[in-house]
Amino acid sequence: MSVLVNKDSKIIVQGFTGSEGTFHAEQMIEYGTQVVGGVTPGKGGQEHLGKPVFNTVKDAVEKTAADVSIIFVPPAFAADAIMEAADAGIKVIITITEGIPVADMIKASDYIKNRDCRLIGPNCPGVITPGEAKVGIMPGFVFKKGKVGIVSKSGTLTYEAADQVVKQGLGITTAIGIGGDPIIGTTTKEAVELLMNDPETECIVMIGEIGGQLEADAARWVKENGNKKPVVGFIAGETAPKGRTMGHAGAIVGGADDTAEAKKRIMQECGIHVVNSPAEIGKKVAEVVGA
Amino acid sequence: MNLHEYQGKEILASFGVRIQRGIVAQTAAEAVAAAKRLTEETGTGWHVIKAQVHAGGRGKGGGVKLAKNLKEVEEIADAIIGMNLVTPQTSKEGKKVHQVLVAEDVYYPGDSETSEFYMSVLLNRSTGRNMIMYSTEGGMDIEEVAEKTPHLIFNEEIDPATGLLPFQARQIAFNLGLSGQAFKEMVKFVSSLYKAYESSDSSLFEINPVLKTSDDKIMAVDAKVTIDDNALYRHKDYEEMRDVREEDPIEVEARAAGLNFVNLDGNVGCMVNGAGLAMATMDLIKMAGGEPANFLDVGGTADAQRVETAFRIILKDPNVKAILVNIFGGIVRGDRVAQGIVDAYRSMGDAINVPIIVRLQGTNAELAKELIDNSGLAVHSAIEFKEAADKVQEVLQ
């Protein structure tokens, strides 16, 4: 078992023929991911990387039965791409694009709300189920198969955590990069919930950062649901100054509740194994699973 | 992108929001001319001289003053322009004032008492919708109001499918205790304010105070406006409003070089790929006994040129005693980054006068370490995150 994507997922790439889309689609195919085609408006009927190109997501879904989409469309058109995927019946929409205007995301997240789909991202590294499907931009070799699930707002910090976990002789069920924007489709809580319900996942790593309430909401949910599996948590940005955006558009301390310190305190109160040092994520995981 | 009060008011006015009128001036002489013109246009007798800097609490620092005649306009403008304004939101050194807004006096006596309200428009991150936050307690620090009298703060959340609805604007005016002409004015004020917020792709409007004048007009006396950087491509005219004098010069230079950089007060510089890992690296520096001197995300392509630019920017800060480079090679190969660092180091020669610790993990990490170790340069290399922290501690001692 795994969550969101697996070896049977049929994936299309939106923004397939662009440089980003091409590069990462190639890497995904090389990894063994079942990429069934791509979408670039106006280039329908062509072939790219040995896969068919479609004009619309609807076409692609009809012809390939795709159920997952990964979006590399430039920021100005990305929200539209998300809504197009949702309308065409794509079940999991993974948006890598960074820099989408907030107003566009307000509209897109409202549009998809009552449709049967799940948005991951935007501004995220994607989702990987090791050995089955890499739907993202992460270096595949870092992620070995195992029983630890990862939820993270950050790209390279996810790789860091996975690497540390693997070096402890453990592995990953699914790693979910939820993204660092102020508005994202799948929250920390929802991603943790998916992994909590996954029978193969025995431990969850939850990596957050300053800004917003997502980690606190997730921590409270974990507690309310009886701490069924151990959760190891880290929050980046203890040293970040108030009121400044730290790279990710959502990483900004506004009030007293969204500092690293406040989040860690809430997580601790909810029974999460919080590490203060980002160098000790793997060690802590090994400790709590008794490996 | 943050704007000055006068720029924010320009945007508000362009969408029909009533504002306290004013004219911006760079010198005392210009301020006097502005005051005369304003009197002609508005009939105002007195004038308010307001420092234009990107910081709140200007009044507390002596940056907002009332002038009762032209001589006072000149004296006050002369004193404020060029001063280092210290407010609760600036550093101890304060911010240099380059210009003032000469504004009309809107607290004139009349048939009714004036009253001040608070109003902001912003994103509610937990619902993914915009909201209007408002309070009867205007002219005060809203964080203080939230702490002491939270029941006096109200919210109106906006459905993205419909936009602000008329009943919501009425609700706001009722909650603020208004009636008659002032009520009608407030409904109009709120509607045009929200229209301005949406149309300008702003991420924050804070109007404090919103004033009800003695003749029942509703107007914005101050305006704090932040435009969503990601939407600036749709608003070239707003992009021109950027005042780089208000920003840290090193940050301006870094942005021009395409680097995501925030200047901090510490003694250990860092260069990292990815925002989350960059923050984590800053935290690790602190745990190792240092203080981070900056946040810097070099992004995915850490080639020699980019690394050199990053080194030069970090080294502009004389407090930097060491630099920690932390790159997790994913798609970008570790040995390429290592080569970039070696090349940048060689090309910079003596410009690098502090110890450098390089931690390269991920793709070709071993090869990268070898490359650094065999370069003959004074660079400490590490592979594990913990090792890097230990090395920082070592060089700081």
XYZ file of C-alpha atoms in Angstrom:
688
model
C 0.000 0.000 0.000
C 0.952 3.617 -0.364
C -0.952 6.854 -0.714
C -1.823 9.178 -3.611
C 0.374 7.570 -6.284
C 1.514 4.010 -7.007
C 2.614 1.755 -9.877
C -0.890 1.734 -11.351
C -1.270 5.536 -11.424
C -1.597 6.858 -14.964
C 0.090 10.217 -15.099
C -0.122 13.090 -17.541
C 2.187 16.094 -17.569
C 0.638 19.549 -18.065
C 3.189 21.864 -19.627
C 4.705 18.701 -21.154
C 6.757 20.230 -23.969
C 8.230 23.160 -22.006
C 11.791 22.904 -20.714
C 10.845 22.131 -17.084
C 8.110 19.716 -18.114
C 10.383 17.923 -20.570
C 13.301 17.591 -18.172
C 11.305 16.265 -15.254
C 8.998 14.071 -17.353
C 12.122 12.386 -18.712
C 13.395 11.791 -15.168
C 10.017 10.452 -14.085
C 9.866 8.024 -17.009
C 13.423 6.886 -16.301
C 12.388 6.204 -12.704
C 9.683 3.876 -14.002
C 6.690 6.126 -13.429
C 3.756 5.367 -15.705
C 3.628 8.605 -17.693
C 0.895 8.115 -20.305
C 1.128 11.456 -22.102
C 1.046 15.193 -21.722
C -0.860 18.360 -22.482
C 0.337 21.441 -24.324
C -2.437 23.522 -25.901
C -1.833 23.797 -29.653
C 0.540 20.849 -29.834
C -2.079 18.091 -29.736
C -1.387 15.166 -32.046
C 2.380 15.417 -31.711
C 4.576 12.959 -29.879
C 7.017 14.001 -27.142
C 9.441 11.712 -25.250
C 7.674 8.854 -26.992
C 4.306 9.804 -25.470
C 1.247 11.442 -27.033
C 0.633 15.181 -26.638
C -2.952 16.428 -26.225
C -4.511 19.874 -26.595
C -6.704 19.562 -23.528
C -6.709 17.567 -20.307
C -10.169 16.280 -21.247
C -8.748 14.744 -24.442
C -5.868 13.221 -22.534
C -8.181 11.652 -19.953
C -10.487 10.226 -22.631
C -7.641 8.672 -24.611
C -5.343 7.498 -21.807
C -7.596 7.079 -18.744
C -5.115 9.224 -16.790
C -6.002 9.782 -13.132
C -3.026 11.840 -11.945
C -1.634 15.061 -13.370
C 1.578 16.936 -12.681
C 1.657 20.648 -13.561
C 4.748 22.529 -14.773
C 2.774 25.354 -16.413
C 4.193 28.907 -15.861
C 2.700 30.832 -12.894
C 0.429 33.089 -14.955
C -1.448 30.065 -16.386
C -1.057 27.513 -13.601
C -4.328 28.169 -11.748
C -6.196 27.670 -15.011
C -4.329 24.388 -15.532
C -5.417 23.191 -12.074
C -9.068 23.981 -12.822
C -8.849 22.309 -16.227
C -7.485 19.132 -14.635
C -10.247 19.133 -12.017
C -12.925 19.626 -14.656
C -11.536 16.751 -16.730
C -11.875 14.344 -13.806
C -8.232 14.030 -12.730
C -8.183 12.651 -9.178
C -4.772 13.813 -7.948
C -3.450 17.154 -9.251
C 0.174 17.792 -8.305
C 1.286 21.368 -8.930
C 5.014 22.075 -8.965
C 4.789 25.676 -10.256
C 6.121 28.355 -7.900
C 4.940 31.956 -7.907
C 1.195 31.688 -8.678
C -0.629 34.930 -7.703
C -2.655 34.494 -4.507
C -5.826 35.809 -6.175
C -5.584 33.046 -8.793
C -5.187 30.377 -6.117
C -8.206 31.683 -4.165
C -10.246 31.138 -7.312
C -8.746 27.729 -8.141
C -9.113 26.309 -4.644
C -12.742 27.438 -4.560
C -13.367 25.877 -7.986
C -12.032 22.450 -7.059
C -13.643 22.372 -3.613
C -16.760 20.438 -4.562
C -15.160 18.304 -7.238
C -13.903 14.808 -6.679
C -10.185 15.553 -6.709
C -7.230 16.360 -4.516
C -4.731 19.136 -5.147
C -1.137 18.798 -3.932
C 0.881 22.028 -3.892
C 1.440 24.439 -5.526
C 5.114 25.306 -5.017
C 5.945 21.764 -3.983
C 8.415 19.015 -4.946
C 5.639 16.502 -5.661
C 4.870 13.009 -4.361
C 6.981 9.851 -4.476
C 6.137 6.256 -3.638
C 9.582 4.642 -3.844
C 9.907 1.842 -6.354
C 6.504 2.611 -7.853
C 6.007 6.188 -8.953
C 7.877 9.460 -8.753
C 5.506 12.298 -9.582
C 7.694 15.271 -8.851
C 11.114 16.820 -9.100
C 12.853 15.012 -6.235
C 16.024 12.948 -6.752
C 14.562 9.434 -6.844
C 17.640 7.576 -5.610
C 17.442 9.191 -2.149
C 14.090 7.513 -1.439
C 14.266 3.785 -0.625
C 11.144 1.709 0.014
C 10.143 1.247 3.630
C 7.585 2.071 6.288
C 8.066 5.746 7.122
C 5.761 8.357 5.589
C 6.937 11.948 5.099
C 4.875 15.144 4.930
C 6.744 18.362 4.251
C 6.319 21.957 3.099
C 9.832 22.082 1.704
C 11.665 20.354 -1.153
C 15.300 19.946 -0.170
C 14.371 19.473 3.471
C 12.230 16.490 2.396
C 15.239 14.991 0.607
C 17.329 15.663 3.710
C 14.802 13.883 5.944
C 14.430 10.944 3.555
C 18.200 10.591 3.325
C 18.548 10.557 7.103
C 15.768 7.975 7.442
C 17.327 5.731 4.788
C 20.765 5.985 6.433
C 19.195 4.525 9.585
C 18.390 1.424 7.568
C 14.747 2.393 7.188
C 12.732 3.469 4.157
C 9.806 5.494 2.876
C 6.220 4.484 2.042
C 5.241 7.760 0.423
C 6.756 11.227 0.726
C 4.308 14.086 0.158
C 5.577 17.604 -0.546
C 2.569 19.773 0.277
C 4.158 23.074 -0.774
C 5.231 26.360 0.769
C 2.558 28.777 -0.493
C -0.067 30.568 1.644
C -2.833 28.633 -0.154
C -2.216 24.938 -0.798
C -4.562 22.156 -1.807
C -3.729 19.453 0.706
C -2.954 20.563 4.235
C -0.459 19.033 6.652
C -3.376 17.523 8.566
C -4.901 15.913 5.476
C -1.555 14.476 4.384
C -0.880 13.113 7.864
C -4.382 11.606 7.879
C -3.693 9.803 4.584
C -0.526 8.266 6.015
C -2.185 7.450 9.348
C -4.761 5.383 7.415
C -2.155 3.665 5.269
C -1.535 0.177 6.711
C 2.060 0.076 5.487
C 3.112 3.322 7.112
C 4.331 2.755 10.669
C 5.787 6.156 11.480
C 5.234 9.649 10.090
C 7.742 12.470 9.697
C 6.088 15.885 9.649
C 8.248 18.799 8.542
C 6.917 22.305 8.746
C 8.084 25.873 8.874
C 7.096 29.281 10.242
C 3.827 30.860 9.098
C 0.193 29.708 9.202
C -1.511 27.155 11.443
C -1.166 23.935 9.431
C 1.235 22.103 11.723
C -0.729 22.975 14.848
C -3.964 21.767 13.201
C -2.271 18.508 12.203
C -0.834 18.003 15.682
C -4.237 18.484 17.308
C -5.788 16.024 14.869
C -3.119 13.429 15.691
C -3.882 13.782 19.382
C -7.668 13.709 18.948
C -7.307 10.502 16.964
C -5.364 8.785 19.696
C -1.753 9.061 18.439
C -2.153 5.763 16.582
C 1.296 5.964 15.007
C 4.386 7.818 16.206
C 4.943 11.186 14.515
C 8.357 12.862 14.410
C 8.209 16.612 13.830
C 10.546 19.429 12.893
C 9.774 23.123 12.287
C 12.244 25.244 10.320
C 12.696 28.942 10.969
C 13.403 29.295 14.689
C 15.888 32.037 13.762
C 13.712 33.800 11.169
C 12.830 37.444 11.940
C 9.186 38.507 12.282
C 7.412 39.938 9.251
C 9.910 38.810 6.624
C 9.126 36.259 3.942
C 11.759 33.518 3.999
C 11.872 32.254 0.415
C 8.556 30.407 0.453
C 5.703 32.877 0.023
C 3.948 31.341 3.023
C 6.959 31.344 5.329
C 6.340 34.507 7.289
C 5.761 35.039 10.978
C 2.650 37.175 11.432
C 1.592 36.778 15.034
C 2.581 34.878 18.151
C 1.021 31.556 17.085
C 2.930 30.915 13.904
C 6.510 31.100 15.179
C 8.632 27.946 15.154
C 8.656 27.967 18.934
C 4.867 28.129 19.288
C 4.331 25.380 16.734
C 6.862 23.087 18.384
C 5.245 23.646 21.754
C 1.793 22.710 20.432
C 3.221 19.660 18.650
C 4.929 18.521 21.826
C 1.718 18.953 23.821
C -0.014 16.737 21.277
C 2.455 13.905 21.758
C 4.582 14.479 18.687
C 8.295 13.662 18.934
C 9.744 17.081 18.138
C 13.411 17.411 17.213
C 15.106 20.773 17.592
C 17.952 19.984 15.248
C 17.257 19.280 11.576
C 20.251 16.912 11.714
C 18.430 14.566 14.087
C 15.274 13.692 12.185
C 16.546 10.251 11.087
C 17.932 9.360 14.481
C 14.656 10.206 16.183
C 12.677 8.115 13.696
C 14.926 5.121 14.369
C 14.440 5.665 18.079
C 10.639 5.752 17.984
C 10.213 2.776 15.648
C 12.738 0.846 17.692
C 14.992 0.030 14.762
C 6.035 44.767 -2.379
C 5.321 47.437 0.223
C 4.172 50.913 -0.764
C 4.335 54.330 0.836
C 1.197 55.846 2.321
C 0.875 58.326 -0.542
C 1.219 55.563 -3.165
C -1.311 53.361 -1.400
C -3.742 56.279 -1.257
C -3.241 56.903 -4.987
C -4.321 53.331 -5.690
C -7.321 53.614 -3.341
C -8.436 56.883 -4.920
C -8.178 55.382 -8.405
C -10.943 52.945 -7.406
C -13.168 55.616 -5.899
C -12.198 55.239 -2.236
C -12.372 58.580 -0.440
C -8.989 59.527 1.000
C -7.466 62.314 3.027
C -5.895 64.312 0.201
C -2.235 65.251 0.126
C 0.782 66.113 -1.988
C 4.195 64.512 -1.605
C 7.256 66.775 -1.122
C 11.014 66.117 -1.164
C 12.114 69.442 0.387
C 10.759 72.047 2.816
C 10.211 74.479 -0.074
C 8.226 71.874 -1.973
C 6.220 71.237 1.189
C 5.239 74.913 1.420
C 4.215 74.960 -2.252
C 2.235 71.760 -1.683
C 0.497 73.272 1.345
C -0.551 76.354 -0.639
C -1.898 74.252 -3.477
C -3.754 71.992 -1.075
C -5.414 74.975 0.590
C -6.559 76.215 -2.818
C -7.924 72.817 -3.792
C -9.492 71.698 -0.520
C -9.878 74.831 1.561
C -7.926 73.276 4.418
C -6.453 75.747 6.873
C -4.114 73.487 8.792
C -1.842 70.789 7.329
C -0.515 67.458 8.540
C 3.101 66.677 7.668
C 3.685 62.917 7.489
C 7.027 61.156 7.038
C 6.914 58.643 4.160
C 8.816 55.528 5.216
C 7.952 51.832 5.127
C 7.223 51.461 8.832
C 4.221 51.820 11.066
C 3.979 53.828 14.277
C 5.348 56.959 12.589
C 3.418 59.283 14.891
C 5.059 57.771 17.976
C 8.508 58.533 16.571
C 7.694 62.172 15.762
C 7.152 61.553 12.064
C 3.601 62.953 11.895
C 2.933 66.568 12.957
C 0.248 69.203 12.622
C 1.213 72.569 11.067
C -1.093 75.513 11.729
C 0.493 77.929 9.245
C 2.954 77.934 6.345
C 5.893 78.828 8.577
C 5.200 75.721 10.642
C 4.824 73.662 7.456
C 8.315 74.751 6.456
C 9.857 74.169 9.894
C 8.274 70.768 10.426
C 9.009 69.533 6.884
C 12.587 70.715 7.255
C 12.947 68.829 10.534
C 11.345 65.594 9.313
C 13.020 65.312 5.885
C 16.451 63.828 6.414
C 15.793 62.653 9.968
C 16.286 59.058 11.057
C 12.818 58.128 12.166
C 12.731 55.578 14.955
C 9.379 53.850 15.501
C 8.347 50.653 17.288
C 8.603 48.910 13.885
C 12.088 50.110 12.827
C 15.548 49.156 14.054
C 17.252 51.228 16.757
C 18.969 53.293 14.073
C 15.614 54.121 12.495
C 14.791 54.815 8.861
C 15.963 57.823 6.922
C 13.081 60.013 5.736
C 13.429 61.114 2.101
C 10.010 62.666 1.602
C 6.897 63.842 3.413
C 3.223 63.844 2.558
C 1.608 67.250 3.122
C -2.010 66.345 3.859
C -5.235 68.249 4.492
C -6.557 68.550 8.030
C -9.616 66.301 8.235
C -10.352 66.606 11.956
C -12.123 69.963 11.532
C -15.050 70.741 13.866
C -18.626 70.348 12.630
C -22.134 69.109 13.376
C -21.110 65.752 14.831
C -18.162 64.235 16.650
C -15.448 62.647 14.533
C -14.778 58.949 15.112
C -12.002 56.588 14.077
C -12.274 52.966 12.955
C -9.870 50.236 11.908
C -10.189 48.271 8.669
C -7.976 45.824 6.836
C -8.382 43.433 3.924
C -6.248 40.323 3.861
C -6.091 36.605 3.123
C -7.437 34.224 5.747
C -4.912 31.444 5.263
C -6.956 28.813 7.044
C -9.957 29.187 4.714
C -8.148 30.320 1.564
C -10.468 33.320 1.286
C -10.087 37.063 1.625
C -11.610 38.785 4.607
C -12.321 42.268 5.819
C -11.236 42.721 9.418
C -12.572 45.815 11.164
C -12.992 47.399 14.528
C -14.614 50.318 16.293
C -11.226 50.928 17.913
C -9.447 52.944 15.227
C -6.190 54.822 15.428
C -4.697 52.294 17.848
C -2.317 49.384 17.479
C -4.636 46.582 16.335
C -2.537 43.895 18.040
C -3.192 45.681 21.302
C -6.933 45.777 20.568
C -6.840 42.046 19.758
C -5.236 41.358 23.091
C -7.308 43.623 25.339
C -10.717 43.820 23.669
C -10.961 41.008 21.101
C -14.784 41.316 21.051
C -14.395 44.682 19.339
C -12.785 43.109 16.255
C -15.110 41.791 13.542
C -14.541 39.751 10.383
C -16.403 39.518 7.130
C -15.236 36.683 4.891
C -15.646 37.034 1.127
C -16.946 34.191 -1.044
C -14.666 34.127 -4.116
C -17.566 33.125 -6.365
C -19.695 36.166 -5.517
C -17.242 38.754 -4.244
C -18.264 41.181 -1.496
C -22.054 41.220 -1.234
C -24.097 44.358 -0.454
C -25.459 42.905 2.800
C -21.897 42.366 4.013
C -21.027 46.026 3.432
C -24.196 46.993 5.351
C -23.313 44.586 8.142
C -19.949 46.294 8.549
C -21.516 49.772 8.654
C -24.076 48.613 11.253
C -21.434 46.942 13.406
C -19.481 50.182 13.399
C -22.554 51.883 14.853
C -23.229 54.202 11.934
C -26.521 55.634 10.700
C -27.844 58.166 8.214
C -25.392 59.734 5.775
C -22.349 58.217 7.490
C -23.875 54.752 7.102
C -24.380 55.254 3.367
C -20.853 56.580 3.025
C -19.400 53.591 4.849
C -21.240 51.095 2.628
C -19.780 52.838 -0.404
C -16.340 53.048 1.224
C -16.229 49.313 1.996
C -17.407 48.317 -1.495
C -14.852 50.450 -3.292
C -12.122 49.421 -0.860
C -12.685 45.734 -1.596
C -12.840 46.418 -5.319
C -9.491 48.239 -5.052
C -7.992 45.321 -3.106
C -9.046 42.720 -5.673
C -8.246 44.765 -8.759
C -4.791 45.782 -7.541
C -3.793 42.186 -6.606
C -2.921 43.349 -3.123
C -2.063 40.969 -0.324
C -2.737 43.509 2.432
C -4.693 46.705 2.921
C -4.570 48.239 6.357
C -6.474 51.480 6.810
C -5.934 52.837 10.278
C -7.708 55.038 10.924
C -10.776 55.097 8.756
C -12.291 58.436 9.758
C -15.866 59.604 10.068
C -15.546 63.374 9.753
C -17.679 65.897 11.603
C -19.746 66.274 8.427
C -20.303 62.503 8.100
C -17.846 61.679 5.356
C -15.928 58.377 5.544
C -12.300 58.451 4.428
C -8.945 56.695 4.622
C -6.555 58.832 6.663
C -3.682 56.360 6.378
C -3.039 53.446 4.018
C -0.687 50.535 4.302
C -0.723 48.637 1.020
C 1.238 45.512 0.106
C 1.028 44.199 -3.460
C 1.382 40.452 -4.138
C 4.861 40.150 -5.699
C 3.728 37.178 -7.781
C 1.042 39.303 -9.444
C 3.227 42.321 -10.255
C 3.566 41.133 -13.839
C -0.065 42.220 -14.287
C 0.621 45.696 -12.855
C 3.639 47.280 -14.474
C 2.528 50.704 -13.200
C 2.689 49.536 -9.592
C 6.099 47.965 -10.136
C 7.337 51.506 -10.855
C 6.256 52.525 -7.362
C 8.984 50.355 -5.812
C 11.207 52.584 -3.646
C 14.529 50.766 -3.314
C 15.725 53.405 -0.813
C 13.405 51.709 1.670
C 15.069 48.341 1.189
C 18.374 46.958 2.384
C 20.902 47.757 -0.419
C 22.437 44.280 -0.184
C 18.995 42.712 -0.595
C 18.322 44.911 -3.632
C 21.591 43.752 -5.200
C 20.827 40.115 -4.418
C 17.389 40.388 -6.000
C 18.911 41.868 -9.159
C 21.208 38.819 -9.282
C 18.188 36.528 -8.939
C 19.062 35.360 -5.430
C 16.512 34.975 -2.670
C 18.270 36.784 0.172
C 17.342 38.261 3.554
C 19.962 40.162 5.536
C 20.194 39.324 9.254
C 22.305 40.428 12.225
C 24.447 37.348 12.901
C 28.043 36.265 12.315
C 27.749 33.117 10.173
C 26.703 33.507 6.554
C 24.994 30.686 4.710
C 24.271 29.601 1.163
C 21.693 26.857 0.715
C 19.492 25.369 -2.008
C 15.819 25.420 -1.093
C 13.966 27.719 1.309
C 13.101 25.093 3.936
C 16.638 23.720 4.090
C 17.941 27.312 4.236
C 15.840 28.046 7.312
C 16.874 24.730 8.868
C 20.514 25.620 8.215
C 20.074 28.964 9.964
C 18.614 27.133 12.942
C 21.548 24.726 12.965
C 24.035 27.636 12.947
C 22.370 28.959 16.067
C 22.532 25.548 17.749
C 26.232 25.415 16.918
C 26.786 28.624 18.875
C 26.652 31.117 15.994
C 23.989 33.495 14.752
C 22.838 33.397 11.120
C 23.951 36.470 9.136
C 21.500 35.869 6.333
C 18.924 33.704 4.611
C 20.010 32.747 1.105
C 18.354 30.291 -1.258
C 20.605 29.908 -4.326
C 18.052 27.765 -6.118
C 18.645 24.777 -8.331
C 21.516 25.970 -10.509
C 24.472 26.538 -8.219
C 27.120 27.117 -10.907
C 30.437 28.948 -10.392
C 29.019 32.326 -11.333
C 26.041 32.106 -9.049
C 28.162 30.811 -6.187
C 30.630 33.665 -6.677
C 27.857 36.284 -6.679
C 26.433 34.714 -3.538
C 29.839 34.724 -1.802
C 30.372 38.383 -2.702
C 26.957 39.366 -1.356
C 27.424 37.470 1.904
C 30.906 38.959 2.409
C 29.579 42.526 2.140
C 28.570 42.116 5.746
C 31.674 42.820 7.892
C 30.200 40.818 10.789
C 30.474 37.546 8.891
C 33.076 35.314 10.554
C 32.398 32.110 8.617
C 30.260 30.861 5.747
C 28.378 27.580 5.666
C 27.415 26.238 2.251
C 24.744 23.556 2.484
C 23.629 21.999 -0.787
C 21.497 18.906 -1.139
C 22.326 17.699 -4.622
C 19.233 16.308 -6.233
C 18.749 17.062 -9.864
C 21.843 19.287 -9.552
C 24.941 17.102 -9.107
C 27.093 17.610 -6.021
C 30.403 17.446 -7.897
C 29.251 20.217 -10.242
C 28.407 22.426 -7.284
C 31.770 21.564 -5.680
C 33.537 22.549 -8.886
C 31.540 25.794 -8.884
C 32.688 26.550 -5.354
C 36.332 25.779 -6.155
C 36.206 27.951 -9.295
C 34.483 30.811 -7.472
C 37.019 30.603 -4.640
C 39.965 30.689 -7.066
C 38.519 33.586 -9.037
C 37.900 35.619 -5.902
C 41.389 35.100 -4.489
C 41.954 37.112 -1.343
C 38.410 38.429 -1.257
C 37.492 35.388 0.823
C 38.971 36.042 4.241
C 36.782 33.860 6.447
C 36.640 30.093 6.846
C 34.257 28.311 4.489
C 32.478 25.112 5.421
C 30.952 23.203 2.565
C 28.451 20.447 3.108
C 27.394 18.666 -0.059
C 24.904 15.824 0.231
C 22.923 13.837 -2.303
C 23.976 13.091 -5.869
C 27.747 12.388 -6.080
C 28.364 13.578 -2.520
C 31.571 11.548 -2.080
C 32.991 12.798 -5.352
C 32.136 16.350 -4.351
C 33.928 16.010 -1.020
C 37.006 14.618 -2.750
C 37.014 17.526 -5.163
C 36.919 20.042 -2.314
C 39.502 18.187 -0.214
C 41.951 17.915 -3.134
C 41.563 21.531 -4.235
C 44.198 22.765 -1.797
C 41.864 25.563 -0.745
C 41.081 26.475 2.839
C 37.642 24.909 2.694
C 36.293 22.518 5.324
C 34.151 19.812 3.800
C 31.376 17.718 5.285
C 28.730 15.306 4.130
C 26.422 14.858 7.121
C 24.362 17.782 8.394
C 25.644 17.249 11.950
C 29.262 17.312 10.777
C 28.671 20.709 9.199
C 27.330 22.062 12.484
C 30.355 20.722 14.386
C 32.687 22.408 11.903
C 30.888 25.717 12.349
C 31.348 25.401 16.086
C 35.033 24.571 15.559
C 35.822 27.613 13.418
C 33.944 29.983 15.716
C 36.088 29.009 18.693
